[in-house]
Amino acid sequence: MTASLTQARILVVDDFQGMRTILRDIVRAMGVTRVDTAANGKEALQMLRGSRYDVVICDFNLGPGLNGQQVLDEARLHDYIGVSTIWVMVTAEKTAEMVMGAAEVKPDEYLLKPINQSILEGRLERLIVKKQALRGIEEAIKAKDYTLAIQRCDQLLNADAAKPQEILRIKSDLQLKVGDYDSAKGLFESILAARSVPWARTGLGKVYFHKGNYEMARNTFQQVLDENRMFIEASDWLAKTCDTMGERVRAQQVLLEAVKLSPNSASRQKVLGETAHKNGDLGVAQAAFEKTIKISEFSSNKNPGAYVALAKVLSDNDAPDEALKVLSRTKGVFKDSTDVAIQAAAVESAVYRKTGQHDLSDAAMAQAEQLLASQPGKLSQDAALEVAQAMFALGRKDKAFGLMRDLVKNHHEDLQLSNRVEALFEQAQMGAEGRSLIAESREEVIRINNQGVLLAKQGDFAEGARLLRTALQNLPGSEVVMMNLCGLLIGQMRAQGKSDALMGEVMELLERVRELNPMNEKYRQYMNALHPPGGRGGS
């Protein structure tokens, strides 16, 4: 028995009282004194949110509500656990669907009941020392200091000539996260030079995708599946690549094959629904969206887009009454979200318009616009696109153009969004006008940003700041304008001396950026410039 294991804090999750007691007693017999238990997924997440656990032993089937796969997904999503936590998935079932579902979320161990002390203790002792060595990496990741996290990965790799796969995988994920694609490519290629590893080849495909080499990406993901069709992550990326290349029928085929193997991923079912809807395959789209909603019924991470999309599919399939019922349900499930209420009202307007109920259509659109006016600069991309689509259907072309112009300006570097806006204009049979709007909107923001940066370089900080502040008033959701203004103000303080007023303005801007996009690459760079970190290096 290792000292690390006896000092660990362990959470046991099982819906049967008898099994919880058996597992708790097994853990205590190992010499572990800090053992907590949870009877269901909701209770488990509450405990994970409030305390840090070294080990979680979780049954896959937890009765009504979240299952073990979903608990692990949410725990990672909300950062309740990190790379140093050991997650052991336990089940009495051996069905292919369950095994694939458990494997997809990549627990550290997967055990079949019945479990005895010897089996569990052996697995935990093997993992605990290795996992606790990752604590320093986890701390850097939680602080969103990804550069430091990569440095700490390198320290561990240099200390161990065997280069453990888990550390290499964490490091490559971090390199992809920060956009260091060349370093990630080199790492993946070095791993693949020794042997074909599915996750490394999939990572190489991601590099090709992010660098715009879609044909190489498609071929790489296909190679992974040819070698190991059970590596479902490659299916998701292959479908994404095919869709980007305009091969939507192929994308749908790939996703259909993936959901046959592992049907309980809400995100994959939603993408299948979206792809099938674009392909006009309403039956597949409806089934996929219904499955998405069912899977995430008890999740805190429900996606309103699936509900809204299901309503649109039902309307397109000449079932307006069912579409309206779904929209009513949507507003109830997401009753605290103004953004969702806007989307639902916009789609309601389109459904009523299609059935000839023009008064109800106008009333729903008026409600959407009223809610829209209460959310300046806070509207999601999905909501803006839904409202614009409804406006086009009502013949309100000018309003739709204005909404899309603001959306593109606020996110002028988001090429995926530009493609969605272009598709919306194509659907409204105004493709040329849409492309012109997108180009002009992006060019206008780029010109303003360049002017502000040039003025700052010339030492005219006041005029540069005035220009960017005015731009930000018109584009309150533009991360690029915010970050350029931050850079200008930091430069001004370096040149002219620190100012409490300017420092306050910069910190407010950085907080707005963090709320919009915690992954913004320049956020950490500017925070470090304002508050240089202390000692770096060891974990």
XYZ file of C-alpha atoms in Angstrom, residues 23-223:
201
model
C -17.179 0.007 -2.358
C -16.739 2.363 0.601
C -15.713 -0.545 2.845
C -13.263 -1.862 0.213
C -11.642 1.573 0.005
C -11.457 1.884 3.784
C -9.860 -1.563 3.981
C -7.032 -0.151 1.825
C -6.243 2.306 4.624
C -8.031 5.278 3.040
C -9.791 7.397 5.672
C -11.321 10.171 3.563
C -14.158 8.510 1.632
C -17.387 10.247 0.545
C -20.366 8.730 -1.292
C -23.018 10.013 -3.714
C -26.258 8.282 -4.729
C -26.743 9.819 -8.192
C -25.175 12.019 -10.828
C -26.589 15.292 -9.532
C -25.331 14.628 -6.016
C -21.936 13.586 -7.374
C -21.533 16.850 -9.308
C -22.495 18.870 -6.226
C -19.785 17.120 -4.232
C -17.214 17.473 -7.018
C -18.006 21.173 -7.259
C -17.434 21.669 -3.532
C -14.371 19.473 -2.926
C -11.268 18.246 -4.702
C -11.009 14.460 -5.013
C -7.950 12.418 -5.939
C -10.039 9.417 -7.029
C -13.639 9.020 -8.221
C -15.123 5.511 -8.432
C -18.339 5.908 -10.421
C -20.898 3.394 -11.640
C -21.933 3.833 -15.279
C -25.656 3.299 -14.625
C -26.928 5.656 -11.944
C -30.685 5.260 -12.329
C -32.893 8.208 -13.386
C -30.892 11.274 -14.376
C -27.265 11.508 -15.458
C -25.237 8.373 -16.086
C -21.553 7.963 -15.280
C -20.468 9.038 -18.769
C -22.417 12.287 -18.450
C -21.143 12.940 -14.920
C -17.546 12.626 -16.149
C -18.305 14.868 -19.155
C -19.804 17.594 -16.956
C -17.102 17.326 -14.301
C -14.494 18.007 -16.981
C -16.562 20.706 -18.679
C -16.921 22.693 -15.448
C -13.335 21.993 -14.285
C -14.483 20.081 -11.199
C -11.722 17.576 -11.935
C -8.362 17.979 -13.620
C -5.659 15.886 -15.234
C -4.441 14.618 -11.844
C -7.793 13.089 -10.831
C -8.209 9.320 -11.265
C -11.634 8.366 -12.631
C -12.615 4.697 -12.397
C -15.770 3.735 -14.332
C -17.592 0.703 -12.982
C -20.382 -1.323 -14.578
C -22.067 -4.714 -14.547
C -23.021 -4.449 -18.242
C -21.015 -5.515 -21.262
C -23.127 -4.142 -24.123
C -21.237 -2.581 -27.034
C -23.196 0.668 -26.661
C -22.272 1.013 -23.004
C -18.636 0.020 -23.526
C -18.237 2.545 -26.363
C -19.935 5.267 -24.325
C -17.630 4.657 -21.388
C -14.545 4.469 -23.610
C -15.367 7.755 -25.356
C -15.046 9.827 -22.200
C -11.659 8.190 -21.526
C -11.813 7.242 -17.841
C -8.497 6.198 -16.348
C -9.831 2.738 -15.578
C -12.854 0.709 -16.620
C -13.842 -2.165 -14.302
C -16.542 -4.814 -14.547
C -18.463 -5.878 -11.459
C -17.975 -7.705 -9.204
C -14.955 -5.795 -7.877
C -12.727 -7.002 -5.076
C -10.133 -5.185 -3.011
C -7.181 -6.781 -4.777
C -8.281 -5.642 -8.240
C -9.191 -2.093 -7.204
C -6.147 -1.572 -5.012
C -3.797 -2.803 -7.716
C -5.244 -0.432 -10.299
C -5.222 2.580 -7.969
C -1.674 2.000 -6.728
C -0.484 1.868 -10.335
C -2.163 5.178 -11.143
C -1.866 7.319 -8.016
C 1.844 8.217 -8.160
C 1.742 8.976 -11.889
C -1.398 11.084 -11.524
C -0.132 13.119 -8.587
C 2.926 14.048 -10.659
C 0.481 15.904 -12.942
C -0.673 18.234 -10.154
C 1.568 21.096 -11.275
C 0.299 20.844 -14.849
C -3.281 20.863 -13.566
C -2.673 24.014 -11.492
C -1.302 25.848 -14.545
C -4.221 24.717 -16.707
C -6.765 25.878 -14.127
C -5.002 29.253 -14.053
C -5.253 29.231 -17.886
C -1.483 29.661 -18.036
C -1.025 27.214 -20.882
C 2.569 28.207 -21.587
C 3.511 27.248 -18.040
C 1.475 24.023 -18.335
C 3.452 23.057 -21.446
C 6.717 23.855 -19.638
C 5.700 21.556 -16.805
C 4.834 18.805 -19.276
C 8.356 19.149 -20.695
C 9.870 18.942 -17.200
C 8.119 15.623 -16.578
C 8.994 14.308 -20.028
C 12.664 15.230 -19.585
C 12.693 13.460 -16.226
C 11.310 10.254 -17.755
C 13.006 8.914 -20.885
C 9.957 6.694 -21.550
C 7.869 9.816 -22.302
C 4.528 8.632 -20.872
C 1.700 8.764 -23.395
C -0.603 10.670 -21.041
C 1.819 13.594 -20.664
C 2.453 13.698 -24.410
C -1.276 13.768 -24.998
C -1.822 16.587 -22.495
C 1.030 18.577 -24.037
C -0.312 18.145 -27.575
C -3.810 19.185 -26.461
C -2.328 22.345 -24.948
C -0.359 23.108 -28.109
C -3.545 22.817 -30.170
C -5.404 24.976 -27.642
C -2.914 27.846 -27.938
C -2.645 27.477 -31.728
C 0.982 26.301 -31.800
C 0.261 23.996 -34.727
C 3.845 23.612 -35.913
C 5.012 22.323 -32.514
C 1.987 20.037 -32.247
C 2.701 18.665 -35.724
C 6.285 17.908 -34.775
C 5.154 16.127 -31.601
C 2.554 14.014 -33.402
C 5.017 13.076 -36.157
C 7.660 12.027 -33.640
C 5.146 9.717 -31.939
C 3.941 8.287 -35.250
C 7.517 7.650 -36.401
C 7.736 4.987 -33.706
C 4.290 3.412 -34.229
C 0.780 4.222 -35.405
C -1.123 5.687 -32.445
C -4.769 6.653 -33.145
C -4.859 9.756 -30.947
C -1.576 11.076 -32.395
C -2.684 10.539 -35.993
C -6.020 12.176 -35.195
C -4.094 15.085 -33.671
C -2.064 15.387 -36.867
C -5.332 15.546 -38.810
C -6.493 18.376 -36.521
C -3.311 20.293 -37.344
C -3.987 19.920 -41.062
C -7.591 21.059 -40.507
C -6.642 24.149 -38.502
C -4.028 25.108 -41.111
C -6.655 24.834 -43.879
C -5.214 21.705 -45.534
C -8.591 19.966 -45.602
C -7.715 17.243 -48.107
C -4.782 16.078 -45.987
C -6.975 16.296 -42.888
C -9.704 14.186 -44.498
C -7.202 11.556 -45.627
C -5.565 11.439 -42.199
C -8.836 10.987 -40.301
C -9.894 8.310 -42.798
C -6.595 6.488 -42.217
